[in-house]
Amino acid sequence: MAHASLHGGEVCQGCLKGKVYPLQEPSKRVRVKGMAPLVATVWECERLRCNLCGEVYTAQAPEGVGEEKYDETAVAMTGLLKYGCGLPFHRIEKLQAGAGIPLPAATQWELVEAAASKLQPAFDALVNQAAQAPVLHNDDTVMKVLALTREQVQAAAAGAPLKRTGVHTSGLLAVGQEHPIALFFTGRQHAGENLADVLQQRAAELSTPIQMSDAQTANVPGEFATLWANCLTHARRGFVDVAADFPEECTRVLEALREVYRVDAVARKEGLTPAQRLARHQRESRPVLDALKAWLEEQVTQRKVEPNSGLGQAIAYLRKHWEELTLFLREEGAPLDNNVCERALKKVILHRKNALFYQTLNGAHVGDVFMSLIHTVELCEGNPFNYLVALLRHPEALAQAPDEWMPWNYQQALAAADAPPSGT
């Protein structure tokens, strides 16, 4: 907004001597407006009919307004609200109805189901690229799929109960490369089995990847070899839980682990390479952990702790998984904990708390596709709404070259797809 009467270089109206000049920082006014997440415009095209032959003549709609009722932005917003923000379809329906723009829950499902098939090539490309990552985090959280629950009940009624009844959503975070990738898989498989499916696409010439998870064997990818690292936060939590009962002993452990995390934080702040970070941990963290290990052995061998107590169990866990918990002292790029994967699973937990369940495995897969794309864009510090819209507007180009439509490079493909033909 330009000043009504003054321009740069003119005489000051106050002192009548100096000259005014533009400031780099303008004065700002912000006005925030409320509206429905999905807005609608209705064009009423006049129709005329001949009273003799009955021919009907309809006015032309504005350019760009076709028969398609819901455009790509509406589909992307519905998917983002449902799978990115955890809003169930019926809540979106109620919100839209309150704003006077109805959007039934059944219609929302039809939109996202059709969109998922268009987005599938991008999801498959993310799986392939995640398989090549040097570091893979994985973990599980429980999920409910009604179709699988009915299957379990029917099998039990027939006298042949299923051997596996649990249903999970597995989170897989691929890091250590230029761009992080988040993947989600829902079904009866555990995180290790889903990781094995991903690793089937790993190039044979690549070195063995580092896998970070908790110490449950369900996280191990079967026949695929990995350098297994365990989550240091899980081990630490055992001492935090009993710190009130064993303050002196727990403080000894927690202070040692705090020093390890301090070293890692300094390495990240200084932007050290994986090799430099490994050297820093070997130089500064190894003496601390060697002293901690000797202290743990002393507590057990000299019977200073009751094995069945909370402290005894925390010490036993730390000693049992010591090699996996300290892999970062021996391997470049090995993480300390699985926190990034647990944060990613909060999207799944938010959906579970609000929507409670998926109806079918197909519905679960639709959710996995949307959540994987949305969270990967967020990890790459991009705009998930713009990304989904771009993919939905160019499904043919996406299907032909999905690697060119990843969250970190799709702008170039989008610019080329939207560019006018040469010579026009």
Tab-separated table of C-alpha atoms in Angstrom:
chain	number	residue	atom	x	y	z
A	1	MET	CA	0.000	0.000	0.000
A	2	ALA	CA	1.642	3.228	-1.192
A	3	HIS	CA	1.417	6.409	0.874
A	4	ALA	CA	-1.439	8.630	-0.321
A	5	SER	CA	0.527	11.846	-0.561
A	6	LEU	CA	4.244	11.176	-0.070
A	7	HIS	CA	6.866	9.492	-2.232
A	8	GLY	CA	10.554	8.801	-1.655
A	9	GLY	CA	12.724	11.867	-2.192
A	10	GLU	CA	10.007	14.442	-1.487
A	11	VAL	CA	10.265	17.181	1.144
A	12	CYS	CA	9.221	16.239	4.683
A	13	GLN	CA	5.811	17.703	5.508
A	14	GLY	CA	6.809	18.156	9.130
A	15	CYS	CA	10.105	20.093	9.141
A	16	LEU	CA	9.880	21.233	5.494
A	17	LYS	CA	13.666	20.830	5.251
A	18	GLY	CA	14.587	17.147	5.058
A	19	LYS	CA	13.572	14.573	2.490
A	20	VAL	CA	11.661	11.385	3.187
A	21	TYR	CA	12.956	7.971	2.118
A	22	PRO	CA	11.384	4.485	2.192
A	23	LEU	CA	12.117	2.291	5.203
A	24	GLN	CA	13.102	-1.308	4.534
A	25	GLU	CA	10.510	-2.638	6.980
A	26	PRO	CA	6.958	-1.477	6.176
A	27	SER	CA	4.190	-1.115	8.751
A	28	LYS	CA	2.052	-4.251	8.659
A	29	ARG	CA	-1.643	-4.881	9.252
A	30	VAL	CA	-3.004	-8.420	9.413
A	31	ARG	CA	-6.658	-9.359	9.011
A	32	VAL	CA	-7.535	-13.022	9.582
A	33	LYS	CA	-10.806	-14.358	8.158
A	34	GLY	CA	-12.607	-17.577	8.958
A	35	MET	CA	-14.022	-19.903	6.350
A	36	ALA	CA	-14.771	-23.560	5.788
A	37	PRO	CA	-11.802	-25.779	4.900
A	38	LEU	CA	-13.534	-26.493	1.581
A	39	VAL	CA	-15.375	-23.644	-0.120
A	40	ALA	CA	-17.741	-23.892	-3.069
A	41	THR	CA	-18.864	-21.605	-5.873
A	42	VAL	CA	-22.160	-22.241	-7.663
A	43	TRP	CA	-22.691	-21.030	-11.245
A	44	GLU	CA	-26.308	-20.917	-12.349
A	45	CYS	CA	-26.239	-21.217	-16.132
A	46	GLU	CA	-29.423	-19.868	-17.708
A	47	ARG	CA	-31.430	-22.349	-19.805
A	48	LEU	CA	-33.865	-21.484	-22.601
A	49	ARG	CA	-36.298	-23.875	-24.284
A	50	CYS	CA	-38.139	-23.555	-27.563
A	51	ASN	CA	-41.912	-23.720	-27.043
A	52	LEU	CA	-42.340	-25.444	-30.402
A	53	CYS	CA	-39.565	-28.049	-30.831
A	54	GLY	CA	-38.482	-28.266	-27.176
A	55	GLU	CA	-34.809	-27.589	-27.902
A	56	VAL	CA	-32.977	-26.434	-24.745
A	57	TYR	CA	-30.157	-23.881	-24.912
A	58	THR	CA	-27.847	-23.589	-21.898
A	59	ALA	CA	-25.487	-20.694	-21.208
A	60	GLN	CA	-21.787	-21.502	-21.238
A	61	ALA	CA	-20.123	-21.838	-17.837
A	62	PRO	CA	-16.988	-19.736	-17.206
A	63	GLU	CA	-13.753	-21.032	-18.643
A	64	GLY	CA	-12.258	-23.806	-16.562
A	65	VAL	CA	-15.584	-24.838	-14.979
A	66	GLY	CA	-16.412	-28.336	-16.151
A	67	GLU	CA	-18.643	-31.171	-15.030
A	68	GLU	CA	-16.179	-32.282	-12.328
A	69	LYS	CA	-17.601	-31.166	-8.988
A	70	TYR	CA	-14.550	-31.604	-6.738
A	71	ASP	CA	-11.202	-30.335	-7.959
A	72	GLU	CA	-7.750	-31.476	-6.819
A	73	THR	CA	-7.505	-28.862	-4.065
A	74	ALA	CA	-10.681	-30.200	-2.446
A	75	VAL	CA	-9.354	-33.756	-2.532
A	76	ALA	CA	-5.971	-32.711	-1.158
A	77	MET	CA	-7.546	-30.725	1.682
A	78	THR	CA	-9.820	-33.635	2.621
A	79	GLY	CA	-6.871	-36.025	2.723
A	80	LEU	CA	-4.761	-33.571	4.712
A	81	LEU	CA	-7.501	-32.999	7.294
A	82	LYS	CA	-8.177	-36.712	7.683
A	83	TYR	CA	-4.710	-38.263	7.568
A	84	GLY	CA	-2.491	-35.283	8.379
A	85	CYS	CA	-4.532	-33.656	11.157
A	86	GLY	CA	-6.510	-36.630	12.481
A	87	LEU	CA	-10.012	-35.261	11.773
A	88	PRO	CA	-12.512	-38.091	11.171
A	89	PHE	CA	-14.767	-37.823	8.151
A	90	HIS	CA	-17.877	-37.245	10.272
A	91	ARG	CA	-16.243	-34.243	12.008
A	92	ILE	CA	-15.288	-32.735	8.670
A	93	GLU	CA	-18.872	-33.331	7.530
A	94	LYS	CA	-20.203	-31.507	10.598
A	95	LEU	CA	-17.747	-28.631	10.153
A	96	GLN	CA	-18.682	-28.215	6.499
A	97	ALA	CA	-22.405	-28.376	7.254
A	98	GLY	CA	-22.008	-25.662	9.871
A	99	ALA	CA	-20.448	-23.433	7.210
A	100	GLY	CA	-23.245	-24.134	4.758
A	101	ILE	CA	-21.132	-26.203	2.351
A	102	PRO	CA	-22.183	-29.862	2.795
A	103	LEU	CA	-19.616	-32.585	2.278
A	104	PRO	CA	-20.915	-36.013	3.362
A	105	ALA	CA	-18.505	-38.464	4.957
A	106	ALA	CA	-19.224	-41.028	2.237
A	107	THR	CA	-18.256	-38.496	-0.428
A	108	GLN	CA	-15.029	-37.728	1.400
A	109	TRP	CA	-14.105	-41.419	1.408
A	110	GLU	CA	-14.820	-41.723	-2.312
A	111	LEU	CA	-12.555	-38.732	-2.989
A	112	VAL	CA	-9.563	-39.990	-0.987
A	113	GLU	CA	-9.932	-43.578	-2.215
A	114	ALA	CA	-9.801	-42.447	-5.840
A	115	ALA	CA	-6.919	-40.101	-5.051
A	116	ALA	CA	-4.871	-42.860	-3.386
A	117	SER	CA	-4.680	-44.810	-6.639
A	118	LYS	CA	-3.265	-41.714	-8.348
A	119	LEU	CA	-0.768	-41.189	-5.514
A	120	GLN	CA	0.344	-44.840	-5.446
A	121	PRO	CA	3.325	-44.335	-7.838
A	122	ALA	CA	4.767	-41.685	-5.511
A	123	PHE	CA	4.341	-44.016	-2.517
A	124	ASP	CA	6.042	-46.878	-4.387
A	125	ALA	CA	8.928	-44.597	-5.350
A	126	LEU	CA	9.352	-43.557	-1.710
A	127	VAL	CA	9.513	-47.228	-0.691
A	128	ASN	CA	12.205	-47.892	-3.291
A	129	GLN	CA	14.294	-44.904	-2.248
A	130	ALA	CA	13.886	-45.702	1.441
A	131	ALA	CA	15.290	-49.182	0.779
A	132	GLN	CA	18.584	-47.601	-0.297
A	133	ALA	CA	19.018	-45.512	2.875
A	134	PRO	CA	22.009	-46.190	5.163
A	135	VAL	CA	19.932	-45.845	8.363
A	136	LEU	CA	16.422	-47.223	8.889
A	137	HIS	CA	14.268	-46.653	11.980
A	138	ASN	CA	11.243	-48.872	12.595
A	139	ASP	CA	8.625	-49.433	15.273
A	140	ASP	CA	4.999	-50.541	15.748
A	141	THR	CA	1.844	-49.156	17.277
A	142	VAL	CA	-1.442	-51.003	17.626
A	143	MET	CA	-4.247	-50.354	15.151
A	144	LYS	CA	-7.757	-51.713	14.672
A	145	VAL	CA	-9.141	-52.901	11.328
A	146	LEU	CA	-12.740	-54.080	11.620
A	147	ALA	CA	-12.492	-56.513	8.698
A	148	LEU	CA	-9.588	-58.302	10.394
A	149	THR	CA	-11.457	-58.362	13.684
A	150	ARG	CA	-14.445	-60.032	11.989
A	151	GLU	CA	-12.075	-62.490	10.339
A	152	GLN	CA	-10.632	-63.358	13.728
A	153	VAL	CA	-14.092	-63.870	15.284
A	154	GLN	CA	-15.272	-66.043	12.399
A	155	ALA	CA	-12.140	-68.204	12.571
A	156	ALA	CA	-12.587	-68.713	16.314
A	157	ALA	CA	-16.245	-69.626	15.826
A	158	ALA	CA	-15.245	-72.198	13.188
A	159	GLY	CA	-12.874	-73.852	15.651
A	160	ALA	CA	-9.697	-72.741	13.851
A	161	PRO	CA	-8.496	-69.622	15.681
A	162	LEU	CA	-5.882	-67.532	13.918
A	163	LYS	CA	-2.302	-67.889	15.098
A	164	ARG	CA	-1.744	-64.154	14.758
A	165	THR	CA	-4.475	-61.789	15.892
A	166	GLY	CA	-2.686	-58.498	16.471
A	167	VAL	CA	-2.998	-55.605	14.029
A	168	HIS	CA	-0.369	-52.897	13.856
A	169	THR	CA	0.713	-49.849	11.949
A	170	SER	CA	4.464	-49.953	11.400
A	171	GLY	CA	6.411	-46.739	11.022
A	172	LEU	CA	9.632	-46.744	9.007
A	173	LEU	CA	11.939	-43.724	8.819
A	174	ALA	CA	14.761	-43.743	6.284
A	175	VAL	CA	17.499	-41.248	7.185
A	176	GLY	CA	21.185	-40.737	6.603
A	177	GLN	CA	20.662	-39.684	2.990
A	178	GLU	CA	19.969	-36.238	1.604
A	179	HIS	CA	16.223	-36.371	2.242
A	180	PRO	CA	14.387	-38.257	5.041
A	181	ILE	CA	11.480	-40.543	4.121
A	182	ALA	CA	8.552	-41.674	6.294
A	183	LEU	CA	6.536	-44.800	5.478
A	184	PHE	CA	3.560	-46.424	7.192
A	185	PHE	CA	2.199	-49.960	6.769
A	186	THR	CA	-0.974	-51.300	8.441
A	187	GLY	CA	-1.918	-54.955	8.825
A	188	ARG	CA	-1.026	-58.118	10.718
A	189	GLN	CA	2.683	-57.859	9.930
A	190	HIS	CA	5.107	-56.549	12.526
A	191	ALA	CA	7.618	-53.779	11.927
A	192	GLY	CA	10.408	-56.261	11.166
A	193	GLU	CA	8.387	-58.007	8.464
A	194	ASN	CA	7.455	-54.693	6.855
A	195	LEU	CA	11.101	-53.658	6.969
A	196	ALA	CA	12.007	-56.925	5.231
A	197	ASP	CA	9.522	-56.149	2.449
A	198	VAL	CA	11.182	-52.768	1.955
A	199	LEU	CA	14.708	-54.209	2.003
A	200	GLN	CA	13.811	-56.562	-0.840
A	201	GLN	CA	14.222	-53.521	-3.089
A	202	ARG	CA	17.673	-52.624	-1.726
A	203	ALA	CA	20.510	-52.627	-4.256
A	204	ALA	CA	22.789	-55.619	-3.765
A	205	GLU	CA	25.978	-53.570	-4.001
A	206	LEU	CA	25.092	-51.365	-1.034
A	207	SER	CA	26.579	-52.008	2.388
A	208	THR	CA	24.549	-53.441	5.259
A	209	PRO	CA	22.176	-50.780	6.599
A	210	ILE	CA	21.961	-49.654	10.195
A	211	GLN	CA	18.601	-50.463	11.773
A	212	MET	CA	17.393	-48.566	14.836
A	213	SER	CA	14.515	-49.887	16.951
A	214	ASP	CA	13.766	-51.061	20.439
A	215	ALA	CA	14.999	-54.486	21.529
A	216	GLN	CA	11.886	-56.472	20.540
A	217	THR	CA	12.690	-59.275	18.116
A	218	ALA	CA	9.509	-58.431	16.162
A	219	ASN	CA	11.445	-55.456	14.784
A	220	VAL	CA	14.156	-57.644	13.197
A	221	PRO	CA	13.758	-58.046	9.392
A	222	GLY	CA	14.211	-61.817	9.315
A	223	GLU	CA	16.752	-63.033	6.750
A	224	PHE	CA	17.919	-59.524	5.840
A	225	ALA	CA	21.114	-58.579	7.635
A	226	THR	CA	21.257	-55.235	9.419
A	227	LEU	CA	23.538	-53.592	11.934
A	228	TRP	CA	21.014	-53.547	14.761
A	229	ALA	CA	21.096	-50.570	17.087
A	230	ASN	CA	18.778	-50.323	20.074
A	231	CYS	CA	17.126	-47.212	21.435
A	232	LEU	CA	19.068	-45.610	24.267
A	233	THR	CA	15.946	-43.695	25.331
A	234	HIS	CA	14.191	-47.007	26.092
A	235	ALA	CA	17.052	-48.052	28.354
A	236	ARG	CA	17.110	-44.632	30.016
A	237	ARG	CA	13.362	-44.743	30.658
A	238	GLY	CA	13.773	-47.769	32.924
A	239	PHE	CA	15.884	-45.691	35.313
A	240	VAL	CA	13.645	-42.624	35.078
A	241	ASP	CA	10.667	-44.727	36.181
A	242	VAL	CA	12.366	-45.848	39.412
A	243	ALA	CA	14.397	-42.704	40.131
A	244	ALA	CA	12.204	-41.800	43.115
A	245	ASP	CA	12.939	-45.143	44.770
A	246	PHE	CA	16.671	-45.342	43.916
A	247	PRO	CA	17.758	-41.691	43.546
A	248	GLU	CA	21.517	-42.170	43.968
A	249	GLU	CA	21.904	-45.123	41.618
A	250	CYS	CA	19.592	-43.719	38.953
A	251	THR	CA	21.306	-40.343	39.044
A	252	ARG	CA	24.611	-42.095	38.355
A	253	VAL	CA	23.187	-43.677	35.179
A	254	LEU	CA	21.186	-40.665	34.003
A	255	GLU	CA	24.135	-38.295	34.321
A	256	ALA	CA	26.307	-40.623	32.242
A	257	LEU	CA	23.660	-40.820	29.513
A	258	ARG	CA	23.195	-37.058	29.682
A	259	GLU	CA	26.870	-36.616	28.854
A	260	VAL	CA	26.485	-38.900	25.822
A	261	TYR	CA	23.555	-36.841	24.553
A	262	ARG	CA	25.496	-33.643	25.185
A	263	VAL	CA	28.318	-34.892	22.982
A	264	ASP	CA	25.846	-35.833	20.253
A	265	ALA	CA	24.124	-32.450	20.434
A	266	VAL	CA	27.454	-30.638	20.067
A	267	ALA	CA	28.309	-32.828	17.063
A	268	ARG	CA	25.011	-31.893	15.384
A	269	LYS	CA	25.446	-28.223	16.181
A	270	GLU	CA	28.914	-28.208	14.672
A	271	GLY	CA	27.680	-30.055	11.577
A	272	LEU	CA	30.187	-32.896	11.901
A	273	THR	CA	30.327	-35.621	9.273
A	274	PRO	CA	29.425	-39.177	10.366
A	275	ALA	CA	33.124	-40.036	10.606
A	276	GLN	CA	33.874	-36.947	12.695
A	277	ARG	CA	30.851	-37.640	14.915
A	278	LEU	CA	32.057	-41.222	15.466
A	279	ALA	CA	35.518	-39.981	16.418
A	280	ARG	CA	33.993	-37.453	18.842
A	281	HIS	CA	31.912	-40.138	20.557
A	282	GLN	CA	34.872	-42.506	20.758
A	283	ARG	CA	36.956	-39.781	22.301
A	284	GLU	CA	34.426	-38.298	24.735
A	285	SER	CA	31.537	-40.749	25.182
A	286	ARG	CA	33.430	-44.050	25.324
A	287	PRO	CA	35.245	-43.297	28.642
A	288	VAL	CA	31.936	-42.298	30.220
A	289	LEU	CA	30.185	-45.445	29.044
A	290	ASP	CA	33.117	-47.707	29.949
A	291	ALA	CA	32.944	-46.363	33.498
A	292	LEU	CA	29.154	-46.859	33.510
A	293	LYS	CA	29.505	-50.448	32.305
A	294	ALA	CA	32.028	-51.214	35.055
A	295	TRP	CA	29.646	-49.715	37.629
A	296	LEU	CA	26.752	-51.828	36.306
A	297	GLU	CA	28.865	-54.990	36.564
A	298	GLU	CA	29.799	-54.053	40.113
A	299	GLN	CA	26.132	-53.666	41.131
A	300	VAL	CA	25.380	-57.188	39.907
A	301	THR	CA	28.527	-59.107	40.835
A	302	GLN	CA	28.691	-57.615	44.338
A	303	ARG	CA	24.930	-58.033	44.793
A	304	LYS	CA	24.320	-54.394	45.571
A	305	VAL	CA	20.941	-54.494	43.854
A	306	GLU	CA	17.993	-56.872	44.057
A	307	PRO	CA	17.590	-58.471	40.581
A	308	ASN	CA	13.781	-58.404	40.718
A	309	SER	CA	13.546	-54.780	41.794
A	310	GLY	CA	12.808	-51.981	39.351
A	311	LEU	CA	16.444	-50.903	39.443
A	312	GLY	CA	17.630	-54.473	38.978
A	313	GLN	CA	15.463	-54.923	35.892
A	314	ALA	CA	16.627	-51.612	34.416
A	315	ILE	CA	20.254	-52.614	34.946
A	316	ALA	CA	19.629	-56.073	33.455
A	317	TYR	CA	18.106	-54.529	30.311
A	318	LEU	CA	21.042	-52.159	29.894
A	319	ARG	CA	23.613	-54.942	30.340
A	320	LYS	CA	21.793	-57.429	28.101
A	321	HIS	CA	21.579	-55.033	25.141
A	322	TRP	CA	24.815	-53.137	25.744
A	323	GLU	CA	26.326	-53.878	22.319
A	324	GLU	CA	23.205	-52.774	20.434
A	325	LEU	CA	22.731	-49.719	22.662
A	326	THR	CA	26.289	-48.524	22.031
A	327	LEU	CA	26.547	-49.192	18.277
A	328	PHE	CA	27.146	-45.451	17.775
A	329	LEU	CA	30.611	-45.997	19.314
A	330	ARG	CA	31.590	-48.367	16.488
A	331	GLU	CA	29.594	-47.452	13.345
A	332	GLU	CA	29.454	-44.191	11.438
A	333	GLY	CA	25.988	-42.661	11.384
A	334	ALA	CA	24.459	-44.952	14.008
A	335	PRO	CA	21.778	-42.992	15.924
A	336	LEU	CA	21.397	-42.916	19.685
A	337	ASP	CA	17.657	-43.546	19.841
A	338	ASN	CA	14.474	-44.189	17.913
A	339	ASN	CA	12.776	-40.912	18.810
A	340	VAL	CA	12.240	-39.795	15.194
A	341	CYS	CA	10.214	-42.925	14.462
A	342	GLU	CA	8.168	-42.593	17.628
A	343	ARG	CA	7.377	-38.988	16.714
A	344	ALA	CA	6.260	-40.130	13.271
A	345	LEU	CA	3.947	-42.730	14.815
A	346	LYS	CA	2.143	-39.931	16.649
A	347	LYS	CA	0.325	-39.271	13.361
A	348	VAL	CA	-1.007	-42.819	13.500
A	349	ILE	CA	-1.866	-42.515	17.192
A	350	LEU	CA	-3.717	-39.239	16.573
A	351	HIS	CA	-5.757	-40.908	13.826
A	352	ARG	CA	-6.464	-43.904	16.060
A	353	LYS	CA	-7.647	-41.757	18.959
A	354	ASN	CA	-10.045	-39.788	16.781
A	355	ALA	CA	-11.246	-42.256	14.133
A	356	LEU	CA	-10.782	-45.368	16.351
A	357	PHE	CA	-10.330	-47.840	13.479
A	358	TYR	CA	-10.126	-48.539	9.771
A	359	GLN	CA	-13.012	-50.363	8.161
A	360	THR	CA	-10.976	-52.530	5.760
A	361	LEU	CA	-7.385	-53.171	4.737
A	362	ASN	CA	-8.044	-51.096	1.640
A	363	GLY	CA	-9.014	-48.171	3.851
A	364	ALA	CA	-5.888	-48.732	5.928
A	365	HIS	CA	-3.745	-48.677	2.799
A	366	VAL	CA	-5.331	-45.393	1.690
A	367	GLY	CA	-4.408	-43.950	5.082
A	368	ASP	CA	-0.858	-45.316	4.825
A	369	VAL	CA	-0.358	-43.692	1.406
A	370	PHE	CA	-1.599	-40.288	2.520
A	371	MET	CA	0.261	-40.356	5.855
A	372	SER	CA	3.512	-41.423	4.197
A	373	LEU	CA	3.396	-38.639	1.627
A	374	ILE	CA	2.242	-35.977	4.102
A	375	HIS	CA	4.832	-36.762	6.779
A	376	THR	CA	7.670	-37.097	4.277
A	377	VAL	CA	6.879	-33.614	2.947
A	378	GLU	CA	6.820	-32.281	6.499
A	379	LEU	CA	10.202	-33.889	7.242
A	380	CYS	CA	11.534	-32.167	4.100
A	381	GLU	CA	10.078	-28.874	5.400
A	382	GLY	CA	7.709	-28.600	2.449
A	383	ASN	CA	4.013	-27.831	2.042
A	384	PRO	CA	1.985	-31.074	2.031
A	385	PHE	CA	-1.138	-29.423	0.607
A	386	ASN	CA	0.712	-28.002	-2.399
A	387	TYR	CA	2.476	-31.317	-2.935
A	388	LEU	CA	-0.721	-33.370	-2.946
A	389	VAL	CA	-2.384	-30.914	-5.321
A	390	ALA	CA	0.576	-31.103	-7.716
A	391	LEU	CA	0.489	-34.910	-7.792
A	392	LEU	CA	-3.278	-35.076	-8.250
A	393	ARG	CA	-3.176	-32.596	-11.115
A	394	HIS	CA	-0.519	-34.537	-13.011
A	395	PRO	CA	-1.256	-38.265	-12.486
A	396	GLU	CA	0.015	-39.258	-15.948
A	397	ALA	CA	3.363	-37.518	-15.504
A	398	LEU	CA	3.653	-38.989	-12.007
A	399	ALA	CA	3.009	-42.517	-13.282
A	400	GLN	CA	5.623	-42.147	-16.041
A	401	ALA	CA	8.435	-40.720	-13.885
A	402	PRO	CA	7.620	-40.962	-10.163
A	403	ASP	CA	11.209	-40.274	-9.091
A	404	GLU	CA	10.845	-36.788	-10.556
A	405	TRP	CA	7.820	-36.083	-8.342
A	406	MET	CA	9.331	-36.627	-4.918
A	407	PRO	CA	8.661	-34.079	-2.123
A	408	TRP	CA	12.119	-32.552	-2.556
A	409	ASN	CA	12.223	-32.179	-6.359
A	410	TYR	CA	8.643	-32.024	-7.633
A	411	GLN	CA	8.758	-28.250	-8.204
A	412	GLN	CA	10.997	-28.735	-11.248
A	413	ALA	CA	8.684	-31.373	-12.728
A	414	LEU	CA	5.667	-29.205	-11.935
A	415	ALA	CA	7.189	-26.178	-13.660
A	416	ALA	CA	7.959	-28.260	-16.755
A	417	ALA	CA	4.445	-29.777	-16.814
A	418	ASP	CA	2.738	-26.408	-16.469
A	419	ALA	CA	4.991	-24.598	-18.960
A	420	PRO	CA	3.227	-23.592	-22.207
A	421	PRO	CA	4.238	-25.557	-25.317
A	422	SER	CA	7.207	-24.107	-27.165
A	423	GLY	CA	6.336	-21.767	-30.010
A	424	THR	CA	3.115	-20.484	-28.381
